[in-house]
Amino acid sequence: MKQLYVTVPNKTGLHARPARLFVKEASKFQCEILIKKKQDQDFVNAKSILTVMALGAGQNTDLVIVADGIDEDAAIACIKELFRQNLME
């Protein structure tokens, strides 16, 4: 299991377009990928647009992303790069 801590960089947060892109990238991997706000207790499925958008992650929200499975390293690397690129915004 791998964990990644990121902060939502873009002004509009994890709204429809970046959430869709995030889910699209997460869905490319076989491993289970979960996401939550740092202060929340429960993780949600990072491969579901509805649960990702329901997080309500605005700009500067700290997130925890967990990948667990055969391709977890590649998944974390891909997601880390996506956030480094400001969620393509």
PDB file of N, CA and C in Angstrom:
ATOM      1  N   MET A   1       0.850  -1.182   0.000  1.00  0.00           N
ATOM      2  CA  MET A   1       0.000   0.000   0.000  1.00  0.00           C
ATOM      3  C   MET A   1       0.891   1.239   0.000  1.00  0.00           C
ATOM      4  N   LYS A   2       0.563   2.183  -0.872  1.00  0.00           N
ATOM      5  CA  LYS A   2       1.300   3.442  -0.983  1.00  0.00           C
ATOM      6  C   LYS A   2       0.365   4.600  -0.672  1.00  0.00           C
ATOM      7  N   GLN A   3       0.908   5.623   0.001  1.00  0.00           N
ATOM      8  CA  GLN A   3       0.138   6.827   0.307  1.00  0.00           C
ATOM      9  C   GLN A   3       0.784   8.028  -0.343  1.00  0.00           C
ATOM     10  N   LEU A   4      -0.063   8.973  -0.705  1.00  0.00           N
ATOM     11  CA  LEU A   4       0.390  10.231  -1.276  1.00  0.00           C
ATOM     12  C   LEU A   4      -0.389  11.353  -0.601  1.00  0.00           C
ATOM     13  N   TYR A   5       0.323  12.381  -0.174  1.00  0.00           N
ATOM     14  CA  TYR A   5      -0.295  13.571   0.407  1.00  0.00           C
ATOM     15  C   TYR A   5      -0.124  14.701  -0.596  1.00  0.00           C
ATOM     16  N   VAL A   6      -1.228  15.311  -1.000  1.00  0.00           N
ATOM     17  CA  VAL A   6      -1.189  16.410  -1.956  1.00  0.00           C
ATOM     18  C   VAL A   6      -2.104  17.522  -1.476  1.00  0.00           C
ATOM     19  N   THR A   7      -1.888  18.696  -2.033  1.00  0.00           N
ATOM     20  CA  THR A   7      -2.748  19.847  -1.786  1.00  0.00           C
ATOM     21  C   THR A   7      -3.337  20.274  -3.116  1.00  0.00           C
ATOM     22  N   VAL A   8      -4.636  20.510  -3.140  1.00  0.00           N
ATOM     23  CA  VAL A   8      -5.308  20.925  -4.372  1.00  0.00           C
ATOM     24  C   VAL A   8      -4.766  22.293  -4.771  1.00  0.00           C
ATOM     25  N   PRO A   9      -4.117  22.380  -5.943  1.00  0.00           N
ATOM     26  CA  PRO A   9      -3.429  23.610  -6.311  1.00  0.00           C
ATOM     27  C   PRO A   9      -4.282  24.644  -7.040  1.00  0.00           C
ATOM     28  N   ASN A  10      -5.270  24.215  -7.800  1.00  0.00           N
ATOM     29  CA  ASN A  10      -5.963  25.159  -8.676  1.00  0.00           C
ATOM     30  C   ASN A  10      -7.065  25.936  -7.952  1.00  0.00           C
ATOM     31  N   LYS A  11      -7.360  27.125  -8.467  1.00  0.00           N
ATOM     32  CA  LYS A  11      -8.295  28.047  -7.820  1.00  0.00           C
ATOM     33  C   LYS A  11      -9.701  27.488  -7.685  1.00  0.00           C
ATOM     34  N   THR A  12     -10.120  26.693  -8.643  1.00  0.00           N
ATOM     35  CA  THR A  12     -11.495  26.187  -8.624  1.00  0.00           C
ATOM     36  C   THR A  12     -11.623  24.861  -7.883  1.00  0.00           C
ATOM     37  N   GLY A  13     -10.531  24.324  -7.398  1.00  0.00           N
ATOM     38  CA  GLY A  13     -10.573  23.085  -6.638  1.00  0.00           C
ATOM     39  C   GLY A  13     -10.792  21.868  -7.521  1.00  0.00           C
ATOM     40  N   LEU A  14     -11.245  20.821  -6.900  1.00  0.00           N
ATOM     41  CA  LEU A  14     -11.466  19.551  -7.597  1.00  0.00           C
ATOM     42  C   LEU A  14     -12.907  19.531  -8.114  1.00  0.00           C
ATOM     43  N   HIS A  15     -13.207  20.493  -8.996  1.00  0.00           N
ATOM     44  CA  HIS A  15     -14.548  20.596  -9.575  1.00  0.00           C
ATOM     45  C   HIS A  15     -14.663  19.642 -10.759  1.00  0.00           C
ATOM     46  N   ALA A  16     -15.670  19.779 -11.564  1.00  0.00           N
ATOM     47  CA  ALA A  16     -16.014  18.795 -12.605  1.00  0.00           C
ATOM     48  C   ALA A  16     -14.859  18.407 -13.527  1.00  0.00           C
ATOM     49  N   ARG A  17     -14.221  19.350 -14.165  1.00  0.00           N
ATOM     50  CA  ARG A  17     -13.192  19.008 -15.156  1.00  0.00           C
ATOM     51  C   ARG A  17     -11.964  18.350 -14.517  1.00  0.00           C
ATOM     52  N   PRO A  18     -11.354  18.921 -13.484  1.00  0.00           N
ATOM     53  CA  PRO A  18     -10.213  18.225 -12.890  1.00  0.00           C
ATOM     54  C   PRO A  18     -10.605  16.931 -12.173  1.00  0.00           C
ATOM     55  N   ALA A  19     -11.804  16.873 -11.628  1.00  0.00           N
ATOM     56  CA  ALA A  19     -12.252  15.629 -10.991  1.00  0.00           C
ATOM     57  C   ALA A  19     -12.408  14.536 -12.039  1.00  0.00           C
ATOM     58  N   ARG A  20     -12.949  14.884 -13.197  1.00  0.00           N
ATOM     59  CA  ARG A  20     -13.111  13.918 -14.289  1.00  0.00           C
ATOM     60  C   ARG A  20     -11.749  13.418 -14.750  1.00  0.00           C
ATOM     61  N   LEU A  21     -10.799  14.317 -14.889  1.00  0.00           N
ATOM     62  CA  LEU A  21      -9.449  13.936 -15.303  1.00  0.00           C
ATOM     63  C   LEU A  21      -8.794  13.044 -14.253  1.00  0.00           C
ATOM     64  N   PHE A  22      -8.943  13.398 -12.989  1.00  0.00           N
ATOM     65  CA  PHE A  22      -8.389  12.591 -11.901  1.00  0.00           C
ATOM     66  C   PHE A  22      -8.966  11.174 -11.928  1.00  0.00           C
ATOM     67  N   VAL A  23     -10.283  11.062 -12.046  1.00  0.00           N
ATOM     68  CA  VAL A  23     -10.949   9.756 -12.069  1.00  0.00           C
ATOM     69  C   VAL A  23     -10.531   8.962 -13.301  1.00  0.00           C
ATOM     70  N   LYS A  24     -10.407   9.643 -14.437  1.00  0.00           N
ATOM     71  CA  LYS A  24      -9.980   8.974 -15.671  1.00  0.00           C
ATOM     72  C   LYS A  24      -8.591   8.365 -15.493  1.00  0.00           C
ATOM     73  N   GLU A  25      -7.674   9.102 -14.897  1.00  0.00           N
ATOM     74  CA  GLU A  25      -6.318   8.596 -14.673  1.00  0.00           C
ATOM     75  C   GLU A  25      -6.316   7.466 -13.644  1.00  0.00           C
ATOM     76  N   ALA A  26      -7.059   7.632 -12.563  1.00  0.00           N
ATOM     77  CA  ALA A  26      -7.117   6.600 -11.523  1.00  0.00           C
ATOM     78  C   ALA A  26      -7.700   5.299 -12.074  1.00  0.00           C
ATOM     79  N   SER A  27      -8.643   5.422 -12.976  1.00  0.00           N
ATOM     80  CA  SER A  27      -9.317   4.243 -13.522  1.00  0.00           C
ATOM     81  C   SER A  27      -8.437   3.428 -14.468  1.00  0.00           C
ATOM     82  N   LYS A  28      -7.310   3.962 -14.857  1.00  0.00           N
ATOM     83  CA  LYS A  28      -6.388   3.238 -15.734  1.00  0.00           C
ATOM     84  C   LYS A  28      -5.647   2.120 -14.997  1.00  0.00           C
ATOM     85  N   PHE A  29      -5.715   2.130 -13.687  1.00  0.00           N
ATOM     86  CA  PHE A  29      -4.924   1.197 -12.888  1.00  0.00           C
ATOM     87  C   PHE A  29      -5.807   0.120 -12.272  1.00  0.00           C
ATOM     88  N   GLN A  30      -5.220  -1.055 -12.093  1.00  0.00           N
ATOM     89  CA  GLN A  30      -5.939  -2.183 -11.516  1.00  0.00           C
ATOM     90  C   GLN A  30      -6.085  -2.058 -10.000  1.00  0.00           C
ATOM     91  N   CYS A  31      -5.143  -1.413  -9.371  1.00  0.00           N
ATOM     92  CA  CYS A  31      -5.149  -1.324  -7.909  1.00  0.00           C
ATOM     93  C   CYS A  31      -6.344  -0.508  -7.417  1.00  0.00           C
ATOM     94  N   GLU A  32      -6.660  -0.725  -6.168  1.00  0.00           N
ATOM     95  CA  GLU A  32      -7.693   0.067  -5.511  1.00  0.00           C
ATOM     96  C   GLU A  32      -7.084   1.426  -5.175  1.00  0.00           C
ATOM     97  N   ILE A  33      -7.798   2.499  -5.495  1.00  0.00           N
ATOM     98  CA  ILE A  33      -7.330   3.845  -5.184  1.00  0.00           C
ATOM     99  C   ILE A  33      -8.436   4.553  -4.400  1.00  0.00           C
ATOM    100  N   LEU A  34      -8.056   5.058  -3.245  1.00  0.00           N
ATOM    101  CA  LEU A  34      -8.993   5.745  -2.358  1.00  0.00           C
ATOM    102  C   LEU A  34      -8.485   7.150  -2.091  1.00  0.00           C
ATOM    103  N   ILE A  35      -9.405   8.050  -1.771  1.00  0.00           N
ATOM    104  CA  ILE A  35      -9.043   9.447  -1.516  1.00  0.00           C
ATOM    105  C   ILE A  35      -9.889   9.978  -0.369  1.00  0.00           C
ATOM    106  N   LYS A  36      -9.318  10.926   0.377  1.00  0.00           N
ATOM    107  CA  LYS A  36     -10.072  11.615   1.433  1.00  0.00           C
ATOM    108  C   LYS A  36      -9.410  12.952   1.702  1.00  0.00           C
ATOM    109  N   LYS A  37     -10.193  13.845   2.292  1.00  0.00           N
ATOM    110  CA  LYS A  37      -9.604  15.066   2.831  1.00  0.00           C
ATOM    111  C   LYS A  37      -8.782  14.653   4.045  1.00  0.00           C
ATOM    112  N   LYS A  38      -7.682  15.337   4.268  1.00  0.00           N
ATOM    113  CA  LYS A  38      -6.783  14.968   5.367  1.00  0.00           C
ATOM    114  C   LYS A  38      -7.515  14.892   6.705  1.00  0.00           C
ATOM    115  N   GLN A  39      -8.436  15.804   6.951  1.00  0.00           N
ATOM    116  CA  GLN A  39      -9.112  15.849   8.245  1.00  0.00           C
ATOM    117  C   GLN A  39     -10.291  14.878   8.348  1.00  0.00           C
ATOM    118  N   ASP A  40     -10.715  14.279   7.241  1.00  0.00           N
ATOM    119  CA  ASP A  40     -11.839  13.340   7.264  1.00  0.00           C
ATOM    120  C   ASP A  40     -11.401  11.971   7.756  1.00  0.00           C
ATOM    121  N   GLN A  41     -12.349  11.213   8.230  1.00  0.00           N
ATOM    122  CA  GLN A  41     -12.088   9.855   8.712  1.00  0.00           C
ATOM    123  C   GLN A  41     -12.107   8.837   7.581  1.00  0.00           C
ATOM    124  N   ASP A  42     -13.096   8.939   6.707  1.00  0.00           N
ATOM    125  CA  ASP A  42     -13.359   7.894   5.731  1.00  0.00           C
ATOM    126  C   ASP A  42     -12.820   8.220   4.339  1.00  0.00           C
ATOM    127  N   PHE A  43     -12.234   7.212   3.729  1.00  0.00           N
ATOM    128  CA  PHE A  43     -11.805   7.297   2.343  1.00  0.00           C
ATOM    129  C   PHE A  43     -12.991   7.009   1.432  1.00  0.00           C
ATOM    130  N   VAL A  44     -12.920   7.532   0.201  1.00  0.00           N
ATOM    131  CA  VAL A  44     -13.924   7.230  -0.818  1.00  0.00           C
ATOM    132  C   VAL A  44     -13.208   6.695  -2.055  1.00  0.00           C
ATOM    133  N   ASN A  45     -13.968   6.084  -2.920  1.00  0.00           N
ATOM    134  CA  ASN A  45     -13.445   5.500  -4.147  1.00  0.00           C
ATOM    135  C   ASN A  45     -12.974   6.604  -5.094  1.00  0.00           C
ATOM    136  N   ALA A  46     -11.688   6.589  -5.441  1.00  0.00           N
ATOM    137  CA  ALA A  46     -11.125   7.611  -6.329  1.00  0.00           C
ATOM    138  C   ALA A  46     -11.446   7.355  -7.789  1.00  0.00           C
ATOM    139  N   LYS A  47     -12.097   6.243  -8.086  1.00  0.00           N
ATOM    140  CA  LYS A  47     -12.460   5.922  -9.465  1.00  0.00           C
ATOM    141  C   LYS A  47     -13.921   6.250  -9.761  1.00  0.00           C
ATOM    142  N   SER A  48     -14.563   6.958  -8.846  1.00  0.00           N
ATOM    143  CA  SER A  48     -15.961   7.358  -9.009  1.00  0.00           C
ATOM    144  C   SER A  48     -16.061   8.879  -9.030  1.00  0.00           C
ATOM    145  N   ILE A  49     -16.535   9.418 -10.127  1.00  0.00           N
ATOM    146  CA  ILE A  49     -16.649  10.878 -10.258  1.00  0.00           C
ATOM    147  C   ILE A  49     -17.565  11.455  -9.180  1.00  0.00           C
ATOM    148  N   LEU A  50     -18.634  10.744  -8.840  1.00  0.00           N
ATOM    149  CA  LEU A  50     -19.568  11.257  -7.839  1.00  0.00           C
ATOM    150  C   LEU A  50     -18.926  11.375  -6.467  1.00  0.00           C
ATOM    151  N   THR A  51     -18.173  10.360  -6.057  1.00  0.00           N
ATOM    152  CA  THR A  51     -17.566  10.431  -4.727  1.00  0.00           C
ATOM    153  C   THR A  51     -16.422  11.433  -4.681  1.00  0.00           C
ATOM    154  N   VAL A  52     -15.682  11.559  -5.768  1.00  0.00           N
ATOM    155  CA  VAL A  52     -14.585  12.538  -5.793  1.00  0.00           C
ATOM    156  C   VAL A  52     -15.137  13.954  -5.726  1.00  0.00           C
ATOM    157  N   MET A  53     -16.173  14.235  -6.488  1.00  0.00           N
ATOM    158  CA  MET A  53     -16.763  15.580  -6.455  1.00  0.00           C
ATOM    159  C   MET A  53     -17.453  15.850  -5.117  1.00  0.00           C
ATOM    160  N   ALA A  54     -18.002  14.804  -4.496  1.00  0.00           N
ATOM    161  CA  ALA A  54     -18.685  14.974  -3.208  1.00  0.00           C
ATOM    162  C   ALA A  54     -17.718  15.345  -2.084  1.00  0.00           C
ATOM    163  N   LEU A  55     -16.428  15.139  -2.294  1.00  0.00           N
ATOM    164  CA  LEU A  55     -15.442  15.557  -1.289  1.00  0.00           C
ATOM    165  C   LEU A  55     -15.505  17.063  -1.042  1.00  0.00           C
ATOM    166  N   GLY A  56     -15.851  17.818  -2.082  1.00  0.00           N
ATOM    167  CA  GLY A  56     -15.883  19.270  -1.948  1.00  0.00           C
ATOM    168  C   GLY A  56     -14.499  19.841  -1.697  1.00  0.00           C
ATOM    169  N   ALA A  57     -13.515  19.316  -2.392  1.00  0.00           N
ATOM    170  CA  ALA A  57     -12.127  19.727  -2.192  1.00  0.00           C
ATOM    171  C   ALA A  57     -11.832  21.013  -2.968  1.00  0.00           C
ATOM    172  N   GLY A  58     -11.782  22.119  -2.262  1.00  0.00           N
ATOM    173  CA  GLY A  58     -11.460  23.402  -2.861  1.00  0.00           C
ATOM    174  C   GLY A  58      -9.960  23.637  -2.896  1.00  0.00           C
ATOM    175  N   GLN A  59      -9.581  24.800  -3.384  1.00  0.00           N
ATOM    176  CA  GLN A  59      -8.164  25.152  -3.449  1.00  0.00           C
ATOM    177  C   GLN A  59      -7.533  25.062  -2.063  1.00  0.00           C
ATOM    178  N   ASN A  60      -6.335  24.557  -2.008  1.00  0.00           N
ATOM    179  CA  ASN A  60      -5.531  24.394  -0.785  1.00  0.00           C
ATOM    180  C   ASN A  60      -6.055  23.325   0.169  1.00  0.00           C
ATOM    181  N   THR A  61      -6.975  22.490  -0.294  1.00  0.00           N
ATOM    182  CA  THR A  61      -7.439  21.365   0.519  1.00  0.00           C
ATOM    183  C   THR A  61      -6.357  20.287   0.514  1.00  0.00           C
ATOM    184  N   ASP A  62      -6.012  19.807   1.694  1.00  0.00           N
ATOM    185  CA  ASP A  62      -5.040  18.719   1.810  1.00  0.00           C
ATOM    186  C   ASP A  62      -5.754  17.389   1.650  1.00  0.00           C
ATOM    187  N   LEU A  63      -5.214  16.550   0.747  1.00  0.00           N
ATOM    188  CA  LEU A  63      -5.803  15.258   0.452  1.00  0.00           C
ATOM    189  C   LEU A  63      -4.829  14.130   0.773  1.00  0.00           C
ATOM    190  N   VAL A  64      -5.388  12.978   1.085  1.00  0.00           N
ATOM    191  CA  VAL A  64      -4.618  11.755   1.254  1.00  0.00           C
ATOM    192  C   VAL A  64      -5.135  10.779   0.200  1.00  0.00           C
ATOM    193  N   ILE A  65      -4.224  10.232  -0.584  1.00  0.00           N
ATOM    194  CA  ILE A  65      -4.570   9.270  -1.624  1.00  0.00           C
ATOM    195  C   ILE A  65      -3.821   7.977  -1.317  1.00  0.00           C
ATOM    196  N   VAL A  66      -4.550   6.882  -1.356  1.00  0.00           N
ATOM    197  CA  VAL A  66      -3.979   5.569  -1.063  1.00  0.00           C
ATOM    198  C   VAL A  66      -4.204   4.662  -2.268  1.00  0.00           C
ATOM    199  N   ALA A  67      -3.148   3.974  -2.674  1.00  0.00           N
ATOM    200  CA  ALA A  67      -3.252   2.972  -3.736  1.00  0.00           C
ATOM    201  C   ALA A  67      -2.786   1.643  -3.165  1.00  0.00           C
ATOM    202  N   ASP A  68      -3.533   0.593  -3.442  1.00  0.00           N
ATOM    203  CA  ASP A  68      -3.201  -0.723  -2.914  1.00  0.00           C
ATOM    204  C   ASP A  68      -3.464  -1.772  -3.984  1.00  0.00           C
ATOM    205  N   GLY A  69      -2.379  -2.389  -4.444  1.00  0.00           N
ATOM    206  CA  GLY A  69      -2.526  -3.437  -5.445  1.00  0.00           C
ATOM    207  C   GLY A  69      -1.297  -3.553  -6.318  1.00  0.00           C
ATOM    208  N   ILE A  70      -1.434  -4.322  -7.355  1.00  0.00           N
ATOM    209  CA  ILE A  70      -0.310  -4.717  -8.194  1.00  0.00           C
ATOM    210  C   ILE A  70       0.428  -3.532  -8.838  1.00  0.00           C
ATOM    211  N   ASP A  71      -0.290  -2.508  -9.245  1.00  0.00           N
ATOM    212  CA  ASP A  71       0.337  -1.371  -9.931  1.00  0.00           C
ATOM    213  C   ASP A  71       0.258  -0.084  -9.097  1.00  0.00           C
ATOM    214  N   GLU A  72       0.319  -0.228  -7.787  1.00  0.00           N
ATOM    215  CA  GLU A  72       0.183   0.924  -6.886  1.00  0.00           C
ATOM    216  C   GLU A  72       1.275   1.963  -7.076  1.00  0.00           C
ATOM    217  N   ASP A  73       2.504   1.536  -7.348  1.00  0.00           N
ATOM    218  CA  ASP A  73       3.596   2.499  -7.549  1.00  0.00           C
ATOM    219  C   ASP A  73       3.342   3.382  -8.760  1.00  0.00           C
ATOM    220  N   ALA A  74       2.940   2.764  -9.858  1.00  0.00           N
ATOM    221  CA  ALA A  74       2.654   3.518 -11.080  1.00  0.00           C
ATOM    222  C   ALA A  74       1.459   4.452 -10.885  1.00  0.00           C
ATOM    223  N   ALA A  75       0.457   3.986 -10.163  1.00  0.00           N
ATOM    224  CA  ALA A  75      -0.729   4.814  -9.915  1.00  0.00           C
ATOM    225  C   ALA A  75      -0.372   6.052  -9.106  1.00  0.00           C
ATOM    226  N   ILE A  76       0.389   5.875  -8.049  1.00  0.00           N
ATOM    227  CA  ILE A  76       0.792   7.013  -7.214  1.00  0.00           C
ATOM    228  C   ILE A  76       1.665   7.983  -8.012  1.00  0.00           C
ATOM    229  N   ALA A  77       2.567   7.468  -8.815  1.00  0.00           N
ATOM    230  CA  ALA A  77       3.430   8.326  -9.631  1.00  0.00           C
ATOM    231  C   ALA A  77       2.602   9.144 -10.625  1.00  0.00           C
ATOM    232  N   CYS A  78       1.621   8.519 -11.236  1.00  0.00           N
ATOM    233  CA  CYS A  78       0.759   9.204 -12.202  1.00  0.00           C
ATOM    234  C   CYS A  78      -0.060  10.304 -11.523  1.00  0.00           C
ATOM    235  N   ILE A  79      -0.644   9.983 -10.389  1.00  0.00           N
ATOM    236  CA  ILE A  79      -1.467  10.962  -9.666  1.00  0.00           C
ATOM    237  C   ILE A  79      -0.609  12.114  -9.141  1.00  0.00           C
ATOM    238  N   LYS A  80       0.574  11.799  -8.655  1.00  0.00           N
ATOM    239  CA  LYS A  80       1.493  12.838  -8.176  1.00  0.00           C
ATOM    240  C   LYS A  80       1.825  13.812  -9.302  1.00  0.00           C
ATOM    241  N   GLU A  81       2.086  13.289 -10.488  1.00  0.00           N
ATOM    242  CA  GLU A  81       2.396  14.139 -11.650  1.00  0.00           C
ATOM    243  C   GLU A  81       1.187  14.977 -12.049  1.00  0.00           C
ATOM    244  N   LEU A  82       0.012  14.412 -11.974  1.00  0.00           N
ATOM    245  CA  LEU A  82      -1.211  15.143 -12.309  1.00  0.00           C
ATOM    246  C   LEU A  82      -1.385  16.356 -11.395  1.00  0.00           C
ATOM    247  N   PHE A  83      -1.143  16.183 -10.111  1.00  0.00           N
ATOM    248  CA  PHE A  83      -1.245  17.309  -9.180  1.00  0.00           C
ATOM    249  C   PHE A  83      -0.090  18.288  -9.377  1.00  0.00           C
ATOM    250  N   ARG A  84       1.089  17.783  -9.730  1.00  0.00           N
ATOM    251  CA  ARG A  84       2.221  18.666 -10.004  1.00  0.00           C
ATOM    252  C   ARG A  84       1.922  19.575 -11.188  1.00  0.00           C
ATOM    253  N   GLN A  85       1.142  19.056 -12.126  1.00  0.00           N
ATOM    254  CA  GLN A  85       0.753  19.828 -13.317  1.00  0.00           C
ATOM    255  C   GLN A  85      -0.529  20.624 -13.083  1.00  0.00           C
ATOM    256  N   ASN A  86      -0.858  20.862 -11.827  1.00  0.00           N
ATOM    257  CA  ASN A  86      -1.999  21.702 -11.465  1.00  0.00           C
ATOM    258  C   ASN A  86      -3.317  21.142 -12.003  1.00  0.00           C
ATOM    259  N   LEU A  87      -3.425  19.805 -12.062  1.00  0.00           N
ATOM    260  CA  LEU A  87      -4.627  19.144 -12.562  1.00  0.00           C
ATOM    261  C   LEU A  87      -5.007  19.640 -13.956  1.00  0.00           C
ATOM    262  N   MET A  88      -3.980  19.970 -14.728  1.00  0.00           N
ATOM    263  CA  MET A  88      -4.133  20.404 -16.119  1.00  0.00           C
ATOM    264  C   MET A  88      -5.001  21.654 -16.286  1.00  0.00           C
ATOM    265  N   GLU A  89      -5.075  22.458 -15.255  1.00  0.00           N
ATOM    266  CA  GLU A  89      -5.874  23.692 -15.316  1.00  0.00           C
ATOM    267  C   GLU A  89      -4.995  24.838 -15.764  1.00  0.00           C
TER     268      GLU A  89
END
